[in-house]
XYZ file of N, CA and C in Angstrom:
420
model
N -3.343 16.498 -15.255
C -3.995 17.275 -14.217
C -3.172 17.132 -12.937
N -2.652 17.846 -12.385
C -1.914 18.172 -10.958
C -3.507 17.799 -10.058
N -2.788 17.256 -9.044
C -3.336 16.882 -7.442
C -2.356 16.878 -6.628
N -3.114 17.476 -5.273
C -2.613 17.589 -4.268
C -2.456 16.208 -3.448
N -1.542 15.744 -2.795
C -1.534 14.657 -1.919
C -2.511 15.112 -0.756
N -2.877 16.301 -0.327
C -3.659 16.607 0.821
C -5.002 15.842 0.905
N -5.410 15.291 0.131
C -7.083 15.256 -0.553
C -7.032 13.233 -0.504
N -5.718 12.664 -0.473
C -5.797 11.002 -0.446
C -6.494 10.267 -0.032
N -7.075 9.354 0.083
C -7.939 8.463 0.667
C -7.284 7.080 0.514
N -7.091 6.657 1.978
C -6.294 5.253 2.271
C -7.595 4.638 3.273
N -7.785 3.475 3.016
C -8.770 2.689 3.891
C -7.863 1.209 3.999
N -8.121 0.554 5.560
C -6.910 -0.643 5.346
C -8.163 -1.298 6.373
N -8.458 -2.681 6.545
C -9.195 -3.171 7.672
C -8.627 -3.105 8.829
N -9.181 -2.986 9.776
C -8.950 -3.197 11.030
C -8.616 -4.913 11.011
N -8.372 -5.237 12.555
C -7.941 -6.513 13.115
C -9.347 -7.499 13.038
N -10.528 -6.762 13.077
C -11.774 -7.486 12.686
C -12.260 -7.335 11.176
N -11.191 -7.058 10.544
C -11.925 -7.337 8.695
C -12.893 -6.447 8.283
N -12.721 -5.237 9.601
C -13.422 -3.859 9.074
C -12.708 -2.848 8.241
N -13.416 -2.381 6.951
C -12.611 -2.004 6.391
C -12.358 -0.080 7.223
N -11.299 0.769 7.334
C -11.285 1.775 8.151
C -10.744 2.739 7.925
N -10.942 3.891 7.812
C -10.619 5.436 6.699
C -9.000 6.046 8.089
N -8.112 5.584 7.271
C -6.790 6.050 8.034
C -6.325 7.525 7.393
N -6.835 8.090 6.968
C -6.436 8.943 5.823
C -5.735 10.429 6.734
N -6.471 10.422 8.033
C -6.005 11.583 8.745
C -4.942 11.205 9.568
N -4.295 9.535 9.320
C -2.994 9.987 10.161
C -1.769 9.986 9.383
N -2.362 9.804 7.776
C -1.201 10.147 7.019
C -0.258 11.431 7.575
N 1.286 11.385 7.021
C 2.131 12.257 7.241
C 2.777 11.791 5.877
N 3.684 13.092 6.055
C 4.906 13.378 4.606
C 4.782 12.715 3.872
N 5.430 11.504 3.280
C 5.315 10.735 1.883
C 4.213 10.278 1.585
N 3.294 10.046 2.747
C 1.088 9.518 3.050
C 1.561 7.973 2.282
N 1.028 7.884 1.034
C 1.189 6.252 0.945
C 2.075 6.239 -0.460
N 3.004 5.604 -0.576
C 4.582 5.138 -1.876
C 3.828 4.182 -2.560
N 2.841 4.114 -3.172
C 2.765 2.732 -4.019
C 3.348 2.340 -5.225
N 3.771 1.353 -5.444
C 4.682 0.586 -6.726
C 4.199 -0.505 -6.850
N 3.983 -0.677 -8.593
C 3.637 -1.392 -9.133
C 4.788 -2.103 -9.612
N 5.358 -3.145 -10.686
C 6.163 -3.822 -11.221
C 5.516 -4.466 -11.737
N 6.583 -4.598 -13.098
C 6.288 -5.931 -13.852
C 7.200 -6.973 -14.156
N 7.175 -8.366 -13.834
C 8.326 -9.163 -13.382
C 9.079 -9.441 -15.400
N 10.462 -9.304 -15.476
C 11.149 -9.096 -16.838
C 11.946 -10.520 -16.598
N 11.512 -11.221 -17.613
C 12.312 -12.905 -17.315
C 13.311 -12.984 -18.526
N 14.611 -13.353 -18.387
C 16.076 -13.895 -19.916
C 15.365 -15.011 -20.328
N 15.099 -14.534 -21.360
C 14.673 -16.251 -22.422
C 15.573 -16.052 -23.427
N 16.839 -15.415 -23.486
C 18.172 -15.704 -24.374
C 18.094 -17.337 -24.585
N 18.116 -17.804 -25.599
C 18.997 -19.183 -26.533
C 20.146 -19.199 -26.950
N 20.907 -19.881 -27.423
C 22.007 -19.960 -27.925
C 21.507 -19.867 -29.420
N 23.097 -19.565 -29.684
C 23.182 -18.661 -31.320
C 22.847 -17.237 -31.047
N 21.977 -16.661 -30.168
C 21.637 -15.167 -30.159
C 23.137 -14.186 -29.374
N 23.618 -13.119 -30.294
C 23.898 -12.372 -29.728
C 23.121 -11.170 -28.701
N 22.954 -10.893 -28.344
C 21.677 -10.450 -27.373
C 20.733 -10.915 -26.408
N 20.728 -10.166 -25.590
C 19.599 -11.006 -24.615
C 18.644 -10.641 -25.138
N 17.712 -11.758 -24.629
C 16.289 -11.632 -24.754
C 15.424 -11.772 -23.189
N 14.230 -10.896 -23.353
C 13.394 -11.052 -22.364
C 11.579 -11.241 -22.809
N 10.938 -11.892 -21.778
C 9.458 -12.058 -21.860
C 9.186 -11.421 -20.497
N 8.300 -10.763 -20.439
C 7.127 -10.367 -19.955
C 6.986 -11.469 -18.642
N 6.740 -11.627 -16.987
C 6.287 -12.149 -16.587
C 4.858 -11.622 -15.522
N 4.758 -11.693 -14.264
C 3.663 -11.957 -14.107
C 3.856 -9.863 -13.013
N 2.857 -9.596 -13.010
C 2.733 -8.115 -12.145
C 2.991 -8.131 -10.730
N 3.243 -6.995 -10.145
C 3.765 -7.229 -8.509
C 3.382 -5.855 -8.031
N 2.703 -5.586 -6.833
C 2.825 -4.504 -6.495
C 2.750 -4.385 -4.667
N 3.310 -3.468 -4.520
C 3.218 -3.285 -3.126
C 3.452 -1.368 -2.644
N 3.165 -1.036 -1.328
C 3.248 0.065 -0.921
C 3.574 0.252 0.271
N 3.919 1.168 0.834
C 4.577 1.832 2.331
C 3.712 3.240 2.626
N 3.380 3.448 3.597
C 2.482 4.184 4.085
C 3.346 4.971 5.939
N 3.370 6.241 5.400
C 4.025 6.923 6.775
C 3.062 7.319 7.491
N 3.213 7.255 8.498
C 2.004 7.895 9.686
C 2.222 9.203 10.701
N 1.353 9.471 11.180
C 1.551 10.501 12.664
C 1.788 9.338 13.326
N 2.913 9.194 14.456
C 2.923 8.644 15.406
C 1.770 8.495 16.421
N 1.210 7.490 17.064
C 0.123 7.673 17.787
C -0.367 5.993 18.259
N -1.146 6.144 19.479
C -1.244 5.334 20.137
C -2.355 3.822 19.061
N -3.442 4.925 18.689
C -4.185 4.020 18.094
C -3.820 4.077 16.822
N -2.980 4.833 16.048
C -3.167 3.810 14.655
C -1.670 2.714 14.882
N -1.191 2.888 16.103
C -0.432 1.659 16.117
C -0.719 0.891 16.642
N -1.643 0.567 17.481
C -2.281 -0.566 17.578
C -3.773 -1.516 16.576
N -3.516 -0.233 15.462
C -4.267 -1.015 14.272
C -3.331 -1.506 13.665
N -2.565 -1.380 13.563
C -1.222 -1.832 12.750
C -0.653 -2.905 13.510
N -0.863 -2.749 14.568
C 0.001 -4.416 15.733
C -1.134 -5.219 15.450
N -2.699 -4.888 15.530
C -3.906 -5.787 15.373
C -3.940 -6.264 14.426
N -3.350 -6.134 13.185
C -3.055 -6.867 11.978
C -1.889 -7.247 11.397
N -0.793 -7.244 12.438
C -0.224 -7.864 12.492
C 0.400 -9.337 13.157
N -0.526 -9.225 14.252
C -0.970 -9.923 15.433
C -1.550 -10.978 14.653
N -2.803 -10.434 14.306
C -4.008 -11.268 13.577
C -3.387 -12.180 12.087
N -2.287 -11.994 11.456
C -2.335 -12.785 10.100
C -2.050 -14.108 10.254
N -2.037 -14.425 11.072
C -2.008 -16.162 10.543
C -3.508 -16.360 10.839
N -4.005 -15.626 11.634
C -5.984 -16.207 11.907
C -6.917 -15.555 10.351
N -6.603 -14.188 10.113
C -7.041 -13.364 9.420
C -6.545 -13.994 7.838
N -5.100 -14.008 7.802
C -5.122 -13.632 6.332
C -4.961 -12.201 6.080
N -4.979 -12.210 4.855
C -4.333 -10.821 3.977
C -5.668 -9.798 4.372
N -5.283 -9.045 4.534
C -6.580 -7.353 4.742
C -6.625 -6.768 3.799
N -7.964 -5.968 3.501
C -8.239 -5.503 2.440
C -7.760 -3.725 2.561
N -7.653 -3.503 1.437
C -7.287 -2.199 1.354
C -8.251 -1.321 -0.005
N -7.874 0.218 0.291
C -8.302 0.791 -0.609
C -7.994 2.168 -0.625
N -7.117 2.501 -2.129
C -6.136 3.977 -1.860
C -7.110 4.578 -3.367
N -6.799 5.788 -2.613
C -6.921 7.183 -4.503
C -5.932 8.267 -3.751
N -5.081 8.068 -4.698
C -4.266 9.355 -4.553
C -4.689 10.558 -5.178
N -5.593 10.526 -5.631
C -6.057 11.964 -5.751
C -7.478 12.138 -4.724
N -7.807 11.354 -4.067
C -9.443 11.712 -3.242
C -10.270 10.670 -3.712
N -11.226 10.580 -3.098
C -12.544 9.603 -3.227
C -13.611 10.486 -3.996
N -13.282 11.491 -4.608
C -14.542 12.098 -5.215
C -14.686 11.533 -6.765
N -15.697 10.839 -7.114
C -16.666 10.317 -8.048
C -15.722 10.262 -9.210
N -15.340 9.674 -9.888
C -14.732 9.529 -11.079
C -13.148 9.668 -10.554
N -12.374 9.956 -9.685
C -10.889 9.642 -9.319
C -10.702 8.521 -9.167
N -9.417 8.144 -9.501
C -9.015 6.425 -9.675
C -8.552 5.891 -8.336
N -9.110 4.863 -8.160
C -8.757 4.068 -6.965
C -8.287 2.937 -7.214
N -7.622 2.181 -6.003
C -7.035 0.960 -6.156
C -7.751 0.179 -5.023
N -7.582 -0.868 -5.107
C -8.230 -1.702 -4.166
C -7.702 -3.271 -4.353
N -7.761 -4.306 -3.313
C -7.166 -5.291 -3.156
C -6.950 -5.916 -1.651
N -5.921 -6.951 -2.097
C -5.665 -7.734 -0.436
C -4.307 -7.907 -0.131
N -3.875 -7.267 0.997
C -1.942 -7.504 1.108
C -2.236 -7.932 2.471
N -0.610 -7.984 2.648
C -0.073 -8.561 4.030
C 0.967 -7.306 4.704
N 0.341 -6.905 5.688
C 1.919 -6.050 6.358
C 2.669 -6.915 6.397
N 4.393 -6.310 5.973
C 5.383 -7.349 6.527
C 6.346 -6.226 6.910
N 5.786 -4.921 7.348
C 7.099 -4.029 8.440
C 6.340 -3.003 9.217
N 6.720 -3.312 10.426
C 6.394 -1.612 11.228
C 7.485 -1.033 11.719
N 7.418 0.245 11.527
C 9.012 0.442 12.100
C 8.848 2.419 12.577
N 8.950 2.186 13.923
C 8.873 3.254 14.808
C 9.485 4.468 14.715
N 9.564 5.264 13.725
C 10.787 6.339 14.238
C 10.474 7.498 14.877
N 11.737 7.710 15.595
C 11.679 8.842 16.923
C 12.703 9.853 16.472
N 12.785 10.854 15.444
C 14.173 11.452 15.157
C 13.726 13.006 16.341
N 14.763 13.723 16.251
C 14.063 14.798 17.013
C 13.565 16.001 16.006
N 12.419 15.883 16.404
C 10.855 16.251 15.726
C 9.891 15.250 15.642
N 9.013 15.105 14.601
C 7.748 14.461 14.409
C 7.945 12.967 14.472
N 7.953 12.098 15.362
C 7.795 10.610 15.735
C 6.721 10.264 14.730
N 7.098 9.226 13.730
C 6.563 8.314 12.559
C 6.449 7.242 13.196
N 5.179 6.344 11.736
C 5.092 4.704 12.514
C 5.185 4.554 10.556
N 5.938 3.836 9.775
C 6.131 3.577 8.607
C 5.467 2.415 8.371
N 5.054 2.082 7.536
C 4.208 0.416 7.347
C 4.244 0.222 6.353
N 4.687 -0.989 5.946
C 5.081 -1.586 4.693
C 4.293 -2.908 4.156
N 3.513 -3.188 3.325
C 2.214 -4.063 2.652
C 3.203 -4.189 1.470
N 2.547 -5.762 1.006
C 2.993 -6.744 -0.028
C 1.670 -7.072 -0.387
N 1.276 -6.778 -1.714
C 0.050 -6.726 -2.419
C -0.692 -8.496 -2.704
N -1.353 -8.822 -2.464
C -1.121 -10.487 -2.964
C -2.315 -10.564 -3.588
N -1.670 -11.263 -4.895
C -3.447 -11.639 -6.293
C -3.510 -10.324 -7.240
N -4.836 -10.449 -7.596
C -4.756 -8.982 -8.057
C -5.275 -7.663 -7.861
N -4.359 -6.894 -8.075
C -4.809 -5.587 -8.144
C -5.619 -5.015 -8.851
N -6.655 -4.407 -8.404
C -7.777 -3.631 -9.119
C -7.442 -2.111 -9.192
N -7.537 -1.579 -10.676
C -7.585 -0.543 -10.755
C -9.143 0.343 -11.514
N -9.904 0.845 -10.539
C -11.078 1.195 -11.272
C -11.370 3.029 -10.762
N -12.355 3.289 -10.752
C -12.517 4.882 -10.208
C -14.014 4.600 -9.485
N -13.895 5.476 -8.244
C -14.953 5.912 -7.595
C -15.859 5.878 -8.368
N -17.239 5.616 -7.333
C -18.698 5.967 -7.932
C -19.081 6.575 -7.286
């Protein structure tokens, strides 16, 4: 089934552990999320070939914005805040919040803000490191 990115739903807490619907200052790419799965060499000797096992999952995402006064100071407020706070909660559906679309949800850490000014549309990019686990379930 095709979806539009127009329709996304991103929620990230505020600097007080409120959780807060950012979804209208998405711009162009709105939110990159990647998952991984960590691939470990357990080659022995005698084997021609490598070998690999399975290790543990990783995920993280980047989120572009409209440039703007207040969602960058939600973004400095939690960045400000992580050594008091801790990791913030989040919660994305790339296809919408309507009833049965899949959502993600969890706890990361920003670890980038980064301002750009090209000439045209001024971005604020933000970059989260997922920590524990990731939930994947669907709206109710």
């Amino acid at each position: 089934m095709a979806v539009h990115g127009k329709d996304q739903d991103f929620h990230l807490d505020n600097a007080g552990g409120t959780l807060t619907d950012l979804a209208t200052y998405l711009i162009g790419s709105g939110v990159d999320f990647n998952e991984v799965i960590e691939v470990l060499e357990a080659t022995t000797g005698g084997l021609d070939s490598k070998a690999y096992i399975l290790g543990l999952d990783e995920a993280s995402f980047e989120v572009e914005f409209d440039y703007g006064t207040t969602i960058l100071a939600h973004l400095q407020g939690i960045k400000r805040g992580l050594t008091a706070v801790g990791s913030v909660s989040f919660r994305y559906g790339p296809a919408g919040s309507t009833s049965g679309m899949i959502q993600y949800t969890g706890e990361c850490y920003i670890t980038n803000i980064k301002v750009g000014s090209p000439i045209g549309l001024n971005t604020i990019t933000a970059s989260f490191q997922i920590t524990g686990t990731l939930t994947q379930d669907t709206y109710s």
